[in-house]
Backbone as a ProteinNet text record, in pm:
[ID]
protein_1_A
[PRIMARY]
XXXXXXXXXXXXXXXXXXXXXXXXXXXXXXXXXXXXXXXXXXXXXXXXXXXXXXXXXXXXXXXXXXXXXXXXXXXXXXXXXXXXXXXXXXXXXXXXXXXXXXXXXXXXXXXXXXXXXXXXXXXXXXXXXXXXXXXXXXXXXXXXXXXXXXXXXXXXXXXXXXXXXXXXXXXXXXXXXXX
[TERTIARY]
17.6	146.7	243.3	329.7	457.7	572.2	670.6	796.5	809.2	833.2	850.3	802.8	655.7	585.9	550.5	527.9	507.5	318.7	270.6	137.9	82.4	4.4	-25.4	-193.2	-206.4	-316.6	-334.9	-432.3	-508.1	-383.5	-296.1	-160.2	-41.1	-63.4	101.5	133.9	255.1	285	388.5	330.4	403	433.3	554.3	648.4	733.1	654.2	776.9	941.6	985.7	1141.9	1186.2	1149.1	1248.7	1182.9	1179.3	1137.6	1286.3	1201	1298.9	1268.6	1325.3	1270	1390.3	1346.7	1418.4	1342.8	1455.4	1455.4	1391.5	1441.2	1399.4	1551.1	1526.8	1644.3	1627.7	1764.2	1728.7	1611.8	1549.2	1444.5	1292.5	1278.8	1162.5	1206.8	1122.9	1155.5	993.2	953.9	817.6	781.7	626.8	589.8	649.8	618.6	658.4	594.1	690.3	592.4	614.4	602.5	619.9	767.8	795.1	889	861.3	940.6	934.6	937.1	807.7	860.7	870.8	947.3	976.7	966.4	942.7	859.3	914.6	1026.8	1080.8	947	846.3	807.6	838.6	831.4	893.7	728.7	725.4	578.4	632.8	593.8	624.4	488.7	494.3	342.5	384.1	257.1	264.6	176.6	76.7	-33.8	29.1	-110.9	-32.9	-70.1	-85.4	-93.2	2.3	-11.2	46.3	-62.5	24.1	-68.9	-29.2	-65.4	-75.1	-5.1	73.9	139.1	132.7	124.9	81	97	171.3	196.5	28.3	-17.8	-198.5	-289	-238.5	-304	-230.4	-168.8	-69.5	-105.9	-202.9	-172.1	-109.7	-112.1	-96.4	-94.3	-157.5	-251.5	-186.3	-210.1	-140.5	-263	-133.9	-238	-322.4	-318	-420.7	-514.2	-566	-634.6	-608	-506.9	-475.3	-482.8	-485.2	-469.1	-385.8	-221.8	-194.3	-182.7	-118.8	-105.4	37.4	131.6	209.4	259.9	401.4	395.8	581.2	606.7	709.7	753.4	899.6	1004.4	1147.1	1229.9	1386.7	1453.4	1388	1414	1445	1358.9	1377.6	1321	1370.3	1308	1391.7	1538.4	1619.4	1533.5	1468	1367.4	1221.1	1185.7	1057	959.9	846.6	742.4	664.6	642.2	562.4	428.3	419.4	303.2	318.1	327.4	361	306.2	374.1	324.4	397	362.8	483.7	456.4	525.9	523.6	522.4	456.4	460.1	561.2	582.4	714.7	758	772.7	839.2	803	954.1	954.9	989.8	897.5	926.3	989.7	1069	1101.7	1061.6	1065.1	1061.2	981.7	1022.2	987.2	873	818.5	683.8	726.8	692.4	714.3	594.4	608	451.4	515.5	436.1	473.9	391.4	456.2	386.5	403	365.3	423.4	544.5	624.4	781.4	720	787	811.3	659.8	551.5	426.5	456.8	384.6	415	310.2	237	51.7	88.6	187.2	136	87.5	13.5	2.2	6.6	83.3	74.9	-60.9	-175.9	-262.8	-265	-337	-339.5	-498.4	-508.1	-636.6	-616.9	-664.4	-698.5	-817.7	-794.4	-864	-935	-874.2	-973.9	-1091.1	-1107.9	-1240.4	-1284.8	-1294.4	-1420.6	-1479.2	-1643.8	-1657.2	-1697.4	-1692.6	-1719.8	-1589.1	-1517.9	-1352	-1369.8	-1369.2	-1339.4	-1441.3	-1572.7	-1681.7	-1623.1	-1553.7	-1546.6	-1346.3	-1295.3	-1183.2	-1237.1	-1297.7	-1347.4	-1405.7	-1490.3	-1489.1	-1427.5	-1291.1	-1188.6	-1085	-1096.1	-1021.9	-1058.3	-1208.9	-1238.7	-1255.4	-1282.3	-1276.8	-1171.8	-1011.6	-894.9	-872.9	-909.5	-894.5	-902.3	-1095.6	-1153.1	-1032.9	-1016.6	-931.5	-840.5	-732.1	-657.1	-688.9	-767.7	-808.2	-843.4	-917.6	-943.5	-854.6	-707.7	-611.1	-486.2	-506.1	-377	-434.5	-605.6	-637.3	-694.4	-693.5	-733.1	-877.1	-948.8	-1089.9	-1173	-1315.9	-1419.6	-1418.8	-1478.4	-1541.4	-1664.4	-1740.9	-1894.6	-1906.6	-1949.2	-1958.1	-1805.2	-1731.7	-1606.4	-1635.2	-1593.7	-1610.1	-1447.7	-1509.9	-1471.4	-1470	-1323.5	-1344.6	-1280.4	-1363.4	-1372.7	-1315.2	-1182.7	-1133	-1200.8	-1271.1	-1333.9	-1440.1	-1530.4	-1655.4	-1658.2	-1562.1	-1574.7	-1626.8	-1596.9	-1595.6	-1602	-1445.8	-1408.5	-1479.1	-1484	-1522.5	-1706.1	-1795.7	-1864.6	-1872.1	-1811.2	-1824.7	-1769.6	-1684.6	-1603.3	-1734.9	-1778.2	-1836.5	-1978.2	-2059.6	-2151.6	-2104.8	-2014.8	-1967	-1928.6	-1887.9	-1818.8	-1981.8	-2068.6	-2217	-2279	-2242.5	-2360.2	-2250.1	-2114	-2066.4	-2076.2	-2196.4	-2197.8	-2102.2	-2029.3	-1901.6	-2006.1	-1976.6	-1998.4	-1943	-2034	-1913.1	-1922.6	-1816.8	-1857	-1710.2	-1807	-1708.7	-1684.1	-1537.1	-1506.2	-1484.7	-1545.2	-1445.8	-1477	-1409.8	-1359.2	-1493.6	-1559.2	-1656.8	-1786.7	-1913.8	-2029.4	-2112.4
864.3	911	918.8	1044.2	1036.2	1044.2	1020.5	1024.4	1167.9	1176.1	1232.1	1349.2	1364.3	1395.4	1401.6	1501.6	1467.8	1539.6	1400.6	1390.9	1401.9	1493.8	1507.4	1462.4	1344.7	1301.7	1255.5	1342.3	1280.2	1335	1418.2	1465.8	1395.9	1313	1193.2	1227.3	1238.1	1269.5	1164.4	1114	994.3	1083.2	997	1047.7	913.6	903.3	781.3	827.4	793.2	811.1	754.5	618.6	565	436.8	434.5	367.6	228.9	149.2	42.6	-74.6	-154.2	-270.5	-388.1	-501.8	-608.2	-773.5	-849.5	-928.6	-1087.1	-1054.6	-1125.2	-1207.7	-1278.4	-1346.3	-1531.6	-1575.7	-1769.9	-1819.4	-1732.9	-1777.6	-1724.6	-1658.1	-1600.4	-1515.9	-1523.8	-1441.7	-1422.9	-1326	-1284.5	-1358.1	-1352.1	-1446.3	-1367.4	-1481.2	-1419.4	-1318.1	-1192.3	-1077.6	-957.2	-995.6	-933.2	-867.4	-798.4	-769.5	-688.7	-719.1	-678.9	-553.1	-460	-332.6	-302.9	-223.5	-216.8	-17.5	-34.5	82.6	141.7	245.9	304	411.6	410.7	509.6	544.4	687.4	753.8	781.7	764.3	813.3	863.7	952.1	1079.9	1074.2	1067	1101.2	1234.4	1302.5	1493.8	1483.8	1374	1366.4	1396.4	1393.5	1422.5	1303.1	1180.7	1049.4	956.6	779.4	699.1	617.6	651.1	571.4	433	392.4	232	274.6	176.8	144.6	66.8	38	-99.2	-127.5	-202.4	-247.7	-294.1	-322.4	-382.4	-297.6	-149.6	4.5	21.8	-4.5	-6	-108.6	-75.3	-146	-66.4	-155.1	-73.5	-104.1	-24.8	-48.3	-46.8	-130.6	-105.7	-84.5	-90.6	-49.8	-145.2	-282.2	-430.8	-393.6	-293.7	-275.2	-415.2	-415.2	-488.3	-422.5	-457.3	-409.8	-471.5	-490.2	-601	-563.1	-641.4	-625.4	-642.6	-570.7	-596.5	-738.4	-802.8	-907.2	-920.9	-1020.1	-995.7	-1185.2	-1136.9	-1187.7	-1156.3	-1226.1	-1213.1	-1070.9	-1047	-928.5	-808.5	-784.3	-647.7	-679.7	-746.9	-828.9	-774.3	-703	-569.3	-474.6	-401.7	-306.1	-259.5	-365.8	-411.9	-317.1	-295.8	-195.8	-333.4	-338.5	-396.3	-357.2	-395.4	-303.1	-305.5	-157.3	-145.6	1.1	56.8	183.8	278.3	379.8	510.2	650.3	624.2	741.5	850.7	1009.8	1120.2	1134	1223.5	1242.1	1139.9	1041.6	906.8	898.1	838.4	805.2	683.4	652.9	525.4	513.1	437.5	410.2	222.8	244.8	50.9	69.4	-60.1	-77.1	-189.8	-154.9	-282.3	-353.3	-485.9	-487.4	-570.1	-545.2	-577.4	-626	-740.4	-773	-730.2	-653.6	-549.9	-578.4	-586.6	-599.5	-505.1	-566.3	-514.5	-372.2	-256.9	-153.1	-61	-98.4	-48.4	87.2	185	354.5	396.3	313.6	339.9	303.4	268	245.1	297.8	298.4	403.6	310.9	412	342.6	396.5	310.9	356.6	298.5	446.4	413.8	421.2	354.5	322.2	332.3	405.5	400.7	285.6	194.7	61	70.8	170.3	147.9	266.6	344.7	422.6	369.8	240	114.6	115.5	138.4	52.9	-64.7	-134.2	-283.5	-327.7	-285.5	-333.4	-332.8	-247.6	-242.1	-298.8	-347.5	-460.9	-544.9	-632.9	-756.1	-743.1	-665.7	-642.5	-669.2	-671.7	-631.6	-798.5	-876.1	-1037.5	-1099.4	-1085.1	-1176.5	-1164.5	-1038.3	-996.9	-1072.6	-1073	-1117.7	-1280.3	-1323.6	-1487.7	-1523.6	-1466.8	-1490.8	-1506	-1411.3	-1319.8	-1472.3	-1531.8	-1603.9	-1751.1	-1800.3	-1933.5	-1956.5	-1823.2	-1797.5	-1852.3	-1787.3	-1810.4	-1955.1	-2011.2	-2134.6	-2271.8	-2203.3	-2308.8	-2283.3	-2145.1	-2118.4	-2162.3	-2195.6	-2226.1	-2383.9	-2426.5	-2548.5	-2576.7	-2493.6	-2524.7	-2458.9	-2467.5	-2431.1	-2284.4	-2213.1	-2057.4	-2049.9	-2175.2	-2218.6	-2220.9	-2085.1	-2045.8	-1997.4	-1971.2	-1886.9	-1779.6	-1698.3	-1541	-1499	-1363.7	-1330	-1144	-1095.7	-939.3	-901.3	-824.6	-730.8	-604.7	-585.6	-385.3	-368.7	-199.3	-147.6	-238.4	-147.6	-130.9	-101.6	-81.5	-40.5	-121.5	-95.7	-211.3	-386.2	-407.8	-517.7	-570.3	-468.5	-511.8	-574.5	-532.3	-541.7	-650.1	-691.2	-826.7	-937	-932	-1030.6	-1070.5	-968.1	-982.6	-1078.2	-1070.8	-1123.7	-1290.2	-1269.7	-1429.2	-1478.5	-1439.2	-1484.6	-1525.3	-1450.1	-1444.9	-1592.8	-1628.9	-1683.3	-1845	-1867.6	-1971.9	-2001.1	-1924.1	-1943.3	-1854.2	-1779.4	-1737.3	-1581.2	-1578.9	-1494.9	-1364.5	-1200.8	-1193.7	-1021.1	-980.3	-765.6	-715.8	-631.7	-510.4	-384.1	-339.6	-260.3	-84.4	-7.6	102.9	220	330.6	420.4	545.8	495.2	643.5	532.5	569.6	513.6	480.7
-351.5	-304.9	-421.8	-428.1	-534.6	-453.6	-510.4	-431.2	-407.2	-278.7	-209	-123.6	-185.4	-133.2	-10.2	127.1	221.3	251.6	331.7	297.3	471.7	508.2	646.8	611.7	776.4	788.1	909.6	1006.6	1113	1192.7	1161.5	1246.5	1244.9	1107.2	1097	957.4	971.7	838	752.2	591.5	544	440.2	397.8	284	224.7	79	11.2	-16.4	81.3	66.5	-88.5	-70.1	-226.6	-276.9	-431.3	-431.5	-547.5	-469.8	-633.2	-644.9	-747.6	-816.5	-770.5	-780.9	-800	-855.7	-889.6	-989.9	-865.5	-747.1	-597.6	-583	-541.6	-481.8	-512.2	-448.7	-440.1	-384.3	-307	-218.8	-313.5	-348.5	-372.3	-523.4	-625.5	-757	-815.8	-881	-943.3	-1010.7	-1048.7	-1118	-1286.3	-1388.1	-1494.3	-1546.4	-1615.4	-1646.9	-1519.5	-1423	-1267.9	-1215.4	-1141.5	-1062.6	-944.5	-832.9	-682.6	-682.9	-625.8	-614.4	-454.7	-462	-262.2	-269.8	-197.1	-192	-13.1	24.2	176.6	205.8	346.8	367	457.6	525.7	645.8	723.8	851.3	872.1	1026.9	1084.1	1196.6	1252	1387.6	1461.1	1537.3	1485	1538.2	1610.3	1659.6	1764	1875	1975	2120.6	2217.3	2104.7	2158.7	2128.5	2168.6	2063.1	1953.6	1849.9	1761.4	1664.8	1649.5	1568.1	1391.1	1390.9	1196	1185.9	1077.9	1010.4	801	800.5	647	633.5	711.7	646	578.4	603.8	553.5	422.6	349.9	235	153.7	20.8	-77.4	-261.5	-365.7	-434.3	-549	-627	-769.2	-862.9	-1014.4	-1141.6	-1253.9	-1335.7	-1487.3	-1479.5	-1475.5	-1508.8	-1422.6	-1364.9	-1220.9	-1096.5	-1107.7	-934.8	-854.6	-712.2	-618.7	-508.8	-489.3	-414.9	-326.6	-209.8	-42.4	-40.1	74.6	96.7	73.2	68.3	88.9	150.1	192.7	305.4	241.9	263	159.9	246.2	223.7	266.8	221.9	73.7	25	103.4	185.5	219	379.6	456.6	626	660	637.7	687.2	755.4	682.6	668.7	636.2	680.5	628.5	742.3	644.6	808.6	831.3	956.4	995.1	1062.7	1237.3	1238.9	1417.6	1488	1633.2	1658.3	1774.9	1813	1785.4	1742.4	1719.1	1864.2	1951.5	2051.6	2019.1	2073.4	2048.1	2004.6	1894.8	1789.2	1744.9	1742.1	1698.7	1554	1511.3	1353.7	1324.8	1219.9	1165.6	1015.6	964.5	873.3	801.1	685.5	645	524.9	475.9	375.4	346.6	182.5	159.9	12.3	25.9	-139.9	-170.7	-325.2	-384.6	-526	-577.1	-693.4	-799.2	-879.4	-960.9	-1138.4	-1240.3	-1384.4	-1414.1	-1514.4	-1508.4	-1571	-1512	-1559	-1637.7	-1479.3	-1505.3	-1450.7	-1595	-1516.6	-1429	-1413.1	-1322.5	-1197.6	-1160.7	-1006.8	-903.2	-799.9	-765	-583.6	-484.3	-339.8	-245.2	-223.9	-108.7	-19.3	54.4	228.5	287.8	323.7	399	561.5	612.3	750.7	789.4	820.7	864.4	967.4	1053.1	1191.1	1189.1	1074.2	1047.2	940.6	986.3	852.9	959.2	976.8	1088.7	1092.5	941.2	919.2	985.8	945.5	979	1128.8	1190.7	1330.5	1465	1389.8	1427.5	1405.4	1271	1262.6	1391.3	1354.5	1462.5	1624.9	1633	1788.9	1746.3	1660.2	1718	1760	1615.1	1616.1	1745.3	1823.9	1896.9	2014.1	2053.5	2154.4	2152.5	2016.4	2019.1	2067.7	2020.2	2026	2125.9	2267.2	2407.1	2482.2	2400.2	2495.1	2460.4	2335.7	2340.7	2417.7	2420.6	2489.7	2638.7	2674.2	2843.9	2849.6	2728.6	2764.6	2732.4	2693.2	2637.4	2802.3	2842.6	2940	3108.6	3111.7	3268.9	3226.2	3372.4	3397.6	3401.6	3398.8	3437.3	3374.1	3336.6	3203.8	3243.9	3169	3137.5	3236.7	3182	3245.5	3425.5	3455	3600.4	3674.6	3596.2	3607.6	3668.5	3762.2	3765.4	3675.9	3517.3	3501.7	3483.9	3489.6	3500.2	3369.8	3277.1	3140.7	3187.3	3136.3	3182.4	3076.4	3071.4	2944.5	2876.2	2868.8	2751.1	2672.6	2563.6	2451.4	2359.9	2221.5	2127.6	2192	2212.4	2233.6	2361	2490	2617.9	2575.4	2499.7	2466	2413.9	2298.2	2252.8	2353.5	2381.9	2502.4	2626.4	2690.2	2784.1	2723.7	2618.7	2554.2	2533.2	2460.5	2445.8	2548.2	2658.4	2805	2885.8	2871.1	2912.1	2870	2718.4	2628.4	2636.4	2728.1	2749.4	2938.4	3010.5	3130.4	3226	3182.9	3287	3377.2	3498.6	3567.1	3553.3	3454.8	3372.5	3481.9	3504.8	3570.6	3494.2	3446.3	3361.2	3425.4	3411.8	3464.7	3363	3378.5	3239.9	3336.5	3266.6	3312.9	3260.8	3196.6	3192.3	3158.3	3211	3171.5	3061.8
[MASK]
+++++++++++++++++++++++++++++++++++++++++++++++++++++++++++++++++++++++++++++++++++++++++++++++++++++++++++++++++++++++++++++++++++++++++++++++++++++++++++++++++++++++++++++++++++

């Protein structure tokens, strides 16, 4: 991405509004050598769905070959992107910052679409359903083991959920919408 570039993908379109540096604040300052780069992107959904944003798709590279991750700071928690749904037409604005070497001309901002890994979106679909199951077993009174439970959807997730719900005894019927 360069400033200001507007970049169409999958029907969403991102554009680095602005970029700039800082020195950090009382709370948080770079390591030595380093400075905060914050980085505004604009991203627009032209789908004819809703779709998912996320600062976790955003990292960004320097000369030393790093590669850092967002990182979230007082700095810029004004405007910070985080990660929610953007409705048909809906725009998002916010910002990322990354601690980068002072006054590297290499940087460069990438985007990864995460949910066409499909390592990513297997190990997404465990953690999702481990989470699903603790949940259930921290908010009811009584075991999993011979429970009757109901799975909406087969997908990914309904798939794993229902297996582990199986392999702890629970009585498990799934419900989805196409076979």
């Amino acid at each position: 991405f360069s400033m200001g570039d507007l970049i169409t993908y999958d029907g969403v379109d991102y554009k680095v509004m602005k970029v700039r540096t800082s020195k950090g604040n009382y709370y948080k300052t770079p390591k030595e050598g380093y400075e905060f780069v914050i980085v505004t992107v604009y991203i627009k959904n032209n789908t004819g769905d809703k779709i998912p944003y996320s600062y976790v798709n955003w990292t960004m590279s320097n000369s030393v070959n790093e590669e850092k991750d967002v990182m979230f700071t007082s700095i810029n928690a004004n405007d910070a992107l985080y990660s929610g749904e953007l409705v048909i037409g809906g725009i998002k604005i916010g910002s990322m910052m990354f601690e980068q070497p002072i006054k590297d001309s290499k940087l460069r901002l990438n985007f990864y679409d995460l949910m066409k890994d499909e390592s990513l979106t297997i190990m997404n679909a465990v953690s999702t359903a481990e989470g699903a199951i603790q949940i259930a077993m921290q908010e009811t009174n009584q075991t999993i083991h011979n429970s009757k439970v109901l799975v909406l959807g087969f997908g990914r997730i309904g798939k794993v959920i229902s297996k582990d719900l199986l392999s702890l005894g629970a009585n498990v019927t799934c419900e989805a919408r196409k076979k």
